[in-house]
PDB file of C-alpha atoms in Angstrom:
ATOM      1  CA  MET P   1      55.418 100.386 -35.251  1.00 45.00           C
ATOM      2  CA  SER P   2      54.087 101.159 -38.718  1.00 43.00           C
ATOM      3  CA  GLY P   3      50.794  99.676 -39.934  1.00 45.00           C
ATOM      4  CA  VAL P   4      52.573  97.944 -42.845  1.00 40.00           C
ATOM      5  CA  TYR P   5      55.122  96.300 -40.528  1.00 39.00           C
ATOM      6  CA  ALA P   6      52.406  95.211 -38.125  1.00 41.00           C
ATOM      7  CA  ARG P   7      50.419  93.626 -40.941  1.00 39.00           C
ATOM      8  CA  ARG P   8      53.539  91.765 -42.139  1.00 40.00           C
ATOM      9  CA  LEU P   9      54.211  90.499 -38.618  1.00 37.00           C
ATOM     10  CA  SER P  10      50.573  89.442 -38.249  1.00 42.00           C
ATOM     11  CA  GLY P  11      50.707  87.546 -41.548  1.00 45.00           C
ATOM     12  CA  SER P  12      53.909  85.826 -40.465  1.00 42.00           C
ATOM     13  CA  SER P  13      52.274  84.779 -37.190  1.00 42.00           C
ATOM     14  CA  ARG P  14      49.292  83.360 -39.051  1.00 41.00           C
ATOM     15  CA  ARG P  15      51.588  81.352 -41.294  1.00 42.00           C
ATOM     16  CA  ARG P  16      53.447  79.982 -38.252  1.00 42.00           C
ATOM     17  CA  ARG P  17      50.143  78.991 -36.615  1.00 40.00           C
ATOM     18  CA  LEU P  18      48.988  77.274 -39.799  1.00 36.00           C
ATOM     19  CA  GLY P  19      52.302  75.462 -39.971  1.00 43.00           C
ATOM     20  CA  VAL P  20      51.931  74.225 -36.397  1.00 36.00           C
ATOM     21  CA  LEU P  21      48.330  73.122 -37.050  1.00 37.00           C
ATOM     22  CA  GLY P  22      49.433  71.267 -40.158  1.00 41.00           C
ATOM     23  CA  ALA P  23      52.162  69.475 -38.231  1.00 41.00           C
ATOM     24  CA  LEU P  24      49.693  68.499 -35.496  1.00 35.00           C
ATOM     25  CA  THR P  25      47.215  67.202 -38.070  1.00 37.00           C
ATOM     26  CA  ALA P  26      49.921  65.130 -39.746  1.00 39.00           C
ATOM     27  CA  ALA P  27      51.031  63.735 -36.379  1.00 37.00           C
ATOM     28  CA  MET P  28      47.459  62.787 -35.458  1.00 35.00           C
ATOM     29  CA  SER P  29      46.997  61.087 -38.819  1.00 34.00           C
ATOM     30  CA  ALA P  30      50.186  59.108 -38.275  1.00 34.00           C
ATOM     31  CA  VAL P  31      48.973  57.964 -34.849  1.00 32.00           C
ATOM     32  CA  ALA P  32      45.626  56.891 -36.352  1.00 31.00           C
ATOM     33  CA  LEU P  33      47.423  54.846 -38.970  1.00 30.00           C
ATOM     34  CA  LEU P  34      49.530  53.151 -36.302  1.00 32.00           C
ATOM     35  CA  THR P  35      46.734  52.402 -33.868  1.00 32.00           C
ATOM     36  CA  GLY P  36      44.049  51.501 -36.429  1.00 33.00           C
ATOM     37  CA  PRO P  37      40.293  51.567 -35.842  1.00 36.00           C
ATOM     38  CA  PRO P  38      38.818  50.970 -32.385  1.00 40.00           C
ATOM     39  CA  ALA P  39      37.509  47.542 -31.412  1.00 43.00           C
ATOM     40  CA  GLN P  40      34.266  46.849 -33.231  1.00 45.00           C
ATOM     41  CA  ALA P  41      32.543  45.437 -30.093  1.00 76.00           C
ATOM     42  CA  ALA P  42      30.531  43.091 -32.306  1.00 86.00           C
ATOM     43  CA  PRO P  43      30.946  40.080 -34.573  1.00 95.00           C
ATOM     44  CA  PRO P  44      31.932  40.682 -38.214  1.00 97.00           C
ATOM     45  CA  THR P  45      29.059  42.304 -40.107  1.00 97.00           C
ATOM     46  CA  PRO P  46      26.980  39.669 -41.932  1.00 98.00           C
ATOM     47  CA  VAL P  47      25.859  39.993 -45.529  1.00 98.00           C
ATOM     48  CA  SER P  48      22.869  42.208 -46.288  1.00 98.00           C
ATOM     49  CA  ALA P  49      19.321  40.873 -46.147  1.00 98.00           C
ATOM     50  CA  ALA P  50      19.134  40.921 -49.958  1.00 98.00           C
ATOM     51  CA  THR P  51      22.353  38.911 -50.253  1.00 98.00           C
ATOM     52  CA  ALA P  52      21.203  36.560 -47.506  1.00 98.00           C
ATOM     53  CA  ARG P  53      17.976  35.892 -49.413  1.00 98.00           C
ATOM     54  CA  THR P  54      20.033  35.049 -52.493  1.00 98.00           C
ATOM     55  CA  TYR P  55      22.351  32.803 -50.484  1.00 98.00           C
ATOM     56  CA  LEU P  56      19.418  31.049 -48.819  1.00 98.00           C
ATOM     57  CA  SER P  57      17.783  30.259 -52.142  1.00 98.00           C
ATOM     58  CA  SER P  58      20.948  28.475 -53.263  1.00 98.00           C
ATOM     59  CA  LEU P  59      21.371  26.246 -50.203  1.00 98.00           C
ATOM     60  CA  THR P  60      20.525  22.589 -50.519  1.00 98.00           C
ATOM     61  CA  VAL P  61      17.295  21.696 -48.710  1.00 98.00           C
ATOM     62  CA  GLN P  62      17.221  18.307 -47.031  1.00 97.00           C
ATOM     63  CA  ALA P  63      16.222  16.699 -43.764  1.00 97.00           C
ATOM     64  CA  PRO P  64      18.779  16.967 -40.942  1.00 96.00           C
ATOM     65  CA  GLY P  65      21.300  14.186 -40.847  1.00 95.00           C
ATOM     66  CA  SER P  66      21.891  11.829 -37.952  1.00 95.00           C
ATOM     67  CA  SER P  67      23.589  12.862 -34.706  1.00 95.00           C
ATOM     68  CA  THR P  68      25.318   9.480 -34.627  1.00 96.00           C
ATOM     69  CA  GLY P  69      29.000   9.911 -33.973  1.00 96.00           C
ATOM     70  CA  TYR P  70      28.684  13.572 -32.968  1.00 97.00           C
ATOM     71  CA  SER P  71      30.916  14.952 -30.222  1.00 97.00           C
ATOM     72  CA  ARG P  72      31.963  18.504 -29.406  1.00 96.00           C
ATOM     73  CA  ASP P  73      35.484  17.123 -29.207  1.00 97.00           C
ATOM     74  CA  LEU P  74      35.351  16.686 -32.976  1.00 98.00           C
ATOM     75  CA  PHE P  75      35.209  20.516 -33.212  1.00 98.00           C
ATOM     76  CA  PRO P  76      38.338  21.463 -31.212  1.00 97.00           C
ATOM     77  CA  HIS P  77      37.849  24.778 -29.376  1.00 94.00           C
ATOM     78  CA  TRP P  78      38.869  27.123 -27.916  1.00 97.00           C
ATOM     79  CA  ILE P  79      42.206  27.189 -29.718  1.00 97.00           C
ATOM     80  CA  THR P  80      45.067  29.628 -29.109  1.00 96.00           C
ATOM     81  CA  GLN P  81      44.800  32.679 -31.347  1.00 96.00           C
ATOM     82  CA  SER P  82      47.898  34.605 -30.274  1.00 93.00           C
ATOM     83  CA  GLY P  83      50.192  34.573 -27.250  1.00 93.00           C
ATOM     84  CA  THR P  84      48.177  33.259 -24.317  1.00 93.00           C
ATOM     85  CA  CYS P  85      44.808  34.284 -25.789  1.00 97.00           C
ATOM     86  CA  ASN P  86      42.364  31.655 -26.987  1.00 97.00           C
ATOM     87  CA  THR P  87      39.283  32.189 -29.149  1.00 98.00           C
ATOM     88  CA  ARG P  88      36.911  32.718 -26.226  1.00 98.00           C
ATOM     89  CA  GLU P  89      39.124  35.419 -24.756  1.00 97.00           C
ATOM     90  CA  VAL P  90      39.498  37.154 -28.122  1.00 97.00           C
ATOM     91  CA  VAL P  91      35.709  37.289 -28.547  1.00 98.00           C
ATOM     92  CA  LEU P  92      35.189  38.513 -24.977  1.00 98.00           C
ATOM     93  CA  LYS P  93      37.620  41.353 -25.666  1.00 97.00           C
ATOM     94  CA  ARG P  94      36.073  42.093 -29.069  1.00 98.00           C
ATOM     95  CA  ASP P  95      32.427  42.070 -27.993  1.00 98.00           C
ATOM     96  CA  GLY P  96      32.842  43.820 -24.635  1.00 97.00           C
ATOM     97  CA  SER P  97      33.422  47.401 -23.541  1.00 97.00           C
ATOM     98  CA  ASN P  98      36.454  48.523 -21.508  1.00 97.00           C
ATOM     99  CA  VAL P  99      37.595  44.924 -21.158  1.00 97.00           C
ATOM    100  CA  GLN P 100      40.762  44.468 -19.102  1.00 97.00           C
ATOM    101  CA  GLN P 101      42.702  41.213 -19.281  1.00 97.00           C
ATOM    102  CA  ASP P 102      45.297  39.745 -16.944  1.00 96.00           C
ATOM    103  CA  SER P 103      48.675  38.331 -17.945  1.00 94.00           C
ATOM    104  CA  SER P 104      47.059  35.037 -18.981  1.00 95.00           C
ATOM    105  CA  CYS P 105      44.534  36.912 -21.196  1.00 97.00           C
ATOM    106  CA  ALA P 106      41.543  36.209 -18.934  1.00 96.00           C
ATOM    107  CA  ALA P 107      38.999  39.037 -18.826  1.00 97.00           C
ATOM    108  CA  VAL P 108      39.039  40.462 -15.289  1.00 97.00           C
ATOM    109  CA  SER P 109      36.744  43.451 -15.838  1.00 97.00           C
ATOM    110  CA  GLY P 110      34.525  45.035 -18.451  1.00 97.00           C
ATOM    111  CA  THR P 111      30.894  44.990 -19.559  1.00 97.00           C
ATOM    112  CA  TRP P 112      29.120  42.856 -22.103  1.00 98.00           C
ATOM    113  CA  TYR P 113      25.811  43.619 -23.796  1.00 97.00           C
ATOM    114  CA  SER P 114      23.990  40.494 -24.933  1.00 98.00           C
ATOM    115  CA  GLU P 115      22.364  41.170 -28.299  1.00 98.00           C
ATOM    116  CA  TYR P 116      20.071  38.171 -27.947  1.00 98.00           C
ATOM    117  CA  ASP P 117      18.200  39.348 -24.840  1.00 98.00           C
ATOM    118  CA  GLY P 118      19.347  42.909 -24.143  1.00 97.00           C
ATOM    119  CA  ALA P 119      21.027  42.107 -20.821  1.00 97.00           C
ATOM    120  CA  THR P 120      24.291  43.726 -19.715  1.00 97.00           C
ATOM    121  CA  TRP P 121      26.853  41.827 -17.639  1.00 98.00           C
ATOM    122  CA  SER P 122      29.965  42.895 -15.750  1.00 97.00           C
ATOM    123  CA  ALA P 123      31.419  39.436 -15.109  1.00 97.00           C
ATOM    124  CA  ALA P 124      32.867  37.323 -17.915  1.00 97.00           C
ATOM    125  CA  SER P 125      31.560  34.226 -16.131  1.00 96.00           C
ATOM    126  CA  ASP P 126      27.998  35.354 -16.950  1.00 97.00           C
ATOM    127  CA  VAL P 127      28.777  35.361 -20.664  1.00 98.00           C
ATOM    128  CA  ASP P 128      29.017  32.471 -23.123  1.00 98.00           C
ATOM    129  CA  ILE P 129      30.457  32.541 -26.610  1.00 98.00           C
ATOM    130  CA  ASP P 130      27.665  31.274 -28.832  1.00 98.00           C
ATOM    131  CA  HIS P 131      28.296  29.426 -32.067  1.00 98.00           C
ATOM    132  CA  VAL P 132      25.598  31.097 -34.179  1.00 98.00           C
ATOM    133  CA  VAL P 133      25.285  27.880 -36.191  1.00 98.00           C
ATOM    134  CA  PRO P 134      25.660  25.322 -33.386  1.00 98.00           C
ATOM    135  CA  LEU P 135      28.252  22.588 -33.709  1.00 98.00           C
ATOM    136  CA  SER P 136      25.649  19.825 -33.548  1.00 98.00           C
ATOM    137  CA  GLU P 137      23.542  21.599 -36.175  1.00 98.00           C
ATOM    138  CA  ALA P 138      26.590  21.860 -38.414  1.00 98.00           C
ATOM    139  CA  TRP P 139      27.296  18.152 -37.926  1.00 98.00           C
ATOM    140  CA  LYS P 140      23.771  17.258 -39.067  1.00 98.00           C
ATOM    141  CA  SER P 141      24.040  19.692 -41.986  1.00 98.00           C
ATOM    142  CA  GLY P 142      27.208  18.337 -43.547  1.00 98.00           C
ATOM    143  CA  ALA P 143      30.118  18.830 -41.148  1.00 98.00           C
ATOM    144  CA  ASN P 144      30.073  15.117 -40.291  1.00 97.00           C
ATOM    145  CA  SER P 145      32.061  14.567 -43.498  1.00 97.00           C
ATOM    146  CA  TRP P 146      34.627  17.292 -42.813  1.00 98.00           C
ATOM    147  CA  THR P 147      38.173  16.847 -41.612  1.00 98.00           C
ATOM    148  CA  THR P 148      38.885  17.673 -37.977  1.00 97.00           C
ATOM    149  CA  ALA P 149      40.954  20.635 -39.170  1.00 98.00           C
ATOM    150  CA  LYS P 150      37.972  22.102 -41.011  1.00 98.00           C
ATOM    151  CA  ARG P 151      35.697  21.544 -38.020  1.00 98.00           C
ATOM    152  CA  GLN P 152      38.265  23.303 -35.832  1.00 98.00           C
ATOM    153  CA  GLY P 153      38.272  26.264 -38.213  1.00 98.00           C
ATOM    154  CA  PHE P 154      34.478  26.399 -38.076  1.00 98.00           C
ATOM    155  CA  ALA P 155      34.385  26.255 -34.269  1.00 98.00           C
ATOM    156  CA  ASN P 156      36.896  29.105 -33.951  1.00 98.00           C
ATOM    157  CA  ASP P 157      35.920  31.261 -36.928  1.00 98.00           C
ATOM    158  CA  LEU P 158      36.606  34.926 -36.175  1.00 98.00           C
ATOM    159  CA  THR P 159      36.226  36.035 -39.800  1.00 98.00           C
ATOM    160  CA  ARG P 160      32.593  35.095 -40.387  1.00 98.00           C
ATOM    161  CA  PRO P 161      29.739  36.152 -38.012  1.00 98.00           C
ATOM    162  CA  GLN P 162      29.801  32.762 -36.293  1.00 98.00           C
ATOM    163  CA  LEU P 163      30.822  33.707 -32.737  1.00 98.00           C
ATOM    164  CA  ILE P 164      29.130  36.179 -30.384  1.00 98.00           C
ATOM    165  CA  ALA P 165      29.254  36.881 -26.638  1.00 98.00           C
ATOM    166  CA  VAL P 166      25.787  36.486 -25.087  1.00 98.00           C
ATOM    167  CA  THR P 167      24.097  35.748 -21.744  1.00 98.00           C
ATOM    168  CA  ASP P 168      25.150  32.243 -20.692  1.00 98.00           C
ATOM    169  CA  SER P 169      21.657  31.024 -19.802  1.00 98.00           C
ATOM    170  CA  VAL P 170      20.299  32.257 -23.133  1.00 98.00           C
ATOM    171  CA  ASN P 171      23.001  30.378 -25.000  1.00 98.00           C
ATOM    172  CA  GLN P 172      22.174  27.244 -23.018  1.00 97.00           C
ATOM    173  CA  SER P 173      18.453  27.567 -23.775  1.00 97.00           C
ATOM    174  CA  LYS P 174      19.254  27.884 -27.474  1.00 98.00           C
ATOM    175  CA  GLY P 175      21.271  24.679 -27.433  1.00 97.00           C
ATOM    176  CA  ASP P 176      21.530  23.247 -30.942  1.00 97.00           C
ATOM    177  CA  LYS P 177      18.199  24.641 -32.174  1.00 98.00           C
ATOM    178  CA  ASP P 178      17.876  26.195 -35.622  1.00 98.00           C
ATOM    179  CA  PRO P 179      15.796  29.349 -36.366  1.00 98.00           C
ATOM    180  CA  ALA P 180      12.612  27.310 -36.802  1.00 98.00           C
ATOM    181  CA  ALA P 181      12.825  26.374 -33.110  1.00 98.00           C
ATOM    182  CA  TRP P 182      14.705  29.268 -31.511  1.00 98.00           C
ATOM    183  CA  LEU P 183      15.248  32.974 -32.149  1.00 98.00           C
ATOM    184  CA  PRO P 184      16.660  35.813 -30.001  1.00 98.00           C
ATOM    185  CA  SER P 185      14.039  37.287 -27.679  1.00 98.00           C
ATOM    186  CA  ARG P 186      15.102  40.741 -28.867  1.00 98.00           C
ATOM    187  CA  THR P 187      12.986  40.917 -32.005  1.00 98.00           C
ATOM    188  CA  SER P 188      15.020  43.860 -33.321  1.00 97.00           C
ATOM    189  CA  TYR P 189      18.052  41.555 -33.577  1.00 98.00           C
ATOM    190  CA  ARG P 190      16.345  38.722 -35.448  1.00 98.00           C
ATOM    191  CA  CYS P 191      17.101  40.153 -38.876  1.00 98.00           C
ATOM    192  CA  THR P 192      20.801  40.369 -38.028  1.00 98.00           C
ATOM    193  CA  TYR P 193      20.705  36.873 -36.558  1.00 98.00           C
ATOM    194  CA  ALA P 194      19.126  35.432 -39.711  1.00 98.00           C
ATOM    195  CA  ARG P 195      21.713  37.184 -41.870  1.00 98.00           C
ATOM    196  CA  MET P 196      24.491  35.775 -39.674  1.00 98.00           C
ATOM    197  CA  TRP P 197      23.041  32.256 -39.827  1.00 98.00           C
ATOM    198  CA  VAL P 198      22.680  32.245 -43.616  1.00 98.00           C
ATOM    199  CA  HIS P 199      26.094  33.863 -44.130  1.00 98.00           C
ATOM    200  CA  VAL P 200      27.764  31.062 -42.160  1.00 98.00           C
ATOM    201  CA  LYS P 201      25.751  28.223 -43.698  1.00 98.00           C
ATOM    202  CA  TYR P 202      26.432  29.520 -47.205  1.00 98.00           C
ATOM    203  CA  TYR P 203      30.158  29.961 -46.629  1.00 98.00           C
ATOM    204  CA  TYR P 204      30.514  26.422 -45.294  1.00 98.00           C
ATOM    205  CA  ASN P 205      28.093  24.930 -47.840  1.00 98.00           C
ATOM    206  CA  LEU P 206      25.856  23.449 -45.146  1.00 98.00           C
ATOM    207  CA  THR P 207      22.319  22.259 -45.851  1.00 98.00           C
ATOM    208  CA  VAL P 208      19.040  23.613 -44.448  1.00 98.00           C
ATOM    209  CA  ASP P 209      15.838  21.745 -43.692  1.00 98.00           C
ATOM    210  CA  SER P 210      12.492  22.981 -44.998  1.00 98.00           C
ATOM    211  CA  ALA P 211      11.228  24.411 -41.680  1.00 98.00           C
ATOM    212  CA  GLU P 212      14.535  26.188 -41.107  1.00 98.00           C
ATOM    213  CA  LYS P 213      14.476  27.693 -44.586  1.00 98.00           C
ATOM    214  CA  SER P 214      10.885  28.838 -44.198  1.00 98.00           C
ATOM    215  CA  ALA P 215      11.674  30.555 -40.874  1.00 98.00           C
ATOM    216  CA  LEU P 216      14.696  32.294 -42.342  1.00 98.00           C
ATOM    217  CA  GLN P 217      12.774  33.431 -45.417  1.00 98.00           C
ATOM    218  CA  SER P 218      10.048  34.916 -43.242  1.00 98.00           C
ATOM    219  CA  ILE P 219      12.566  36.899 -41.196  1.00 98.00           C
ATOM    220  CA  LEU P 220      14.641  38.067 -44.145  1.00 98.00           C
ATOM    221  CA  ASN P 221      11.567  39.171 -46.110  1.00 97.00           C
ATOM    222  CA  GLY P 222      10.756  41.513 -43.251  1.00 96.00           C
ATOM    223  CA  CYS P 223      14.247  43.015 -42.970  1.00 96.00           C
TER     224      CYS P 223
END
């Protein structure tokens, strides 16, 4: 075989390899477009600390309203999101790792890392879905005048950073407290928590009391 012929054959082989690589790359890109990004394993990202400070300064400051007439039933949850999956199950899937669900959408395995306290759980029964701005707090901050439909949207909001899977006992200890009375024990998460809280309150045009605003300002100024 002559050197010239061998070089031509080698060049042809290289072109074939490049063609195959190009086809593989295109195929992989097509698959990525079809499957989309992986689960984010976290609530929607809240606004930045700078934006949260701006939002906070624009919120109306007034004393909390009355709890008279409040009931969790006035904030219907957990509603069906798709198929047999309700909001709780969607958040469990979103916030967990390797979550497997049965035919009724219940989480049967997986792990959940609680951002509030740093605990990891392997049973969905050990995890609550926290309303970052509690329903009772929302009621006393303006939601008492909303329609039931709007309260339902608030209680099942997957678009804003309002829902997060956390340790059940931690969620219960938080109750309906605002940031002046309760903050995550994981200090490294407090900035994110404050940004989430302000993001939600601003979006829904809810009020803040003076102690709540002061606590949020202190956290956000240190972010």
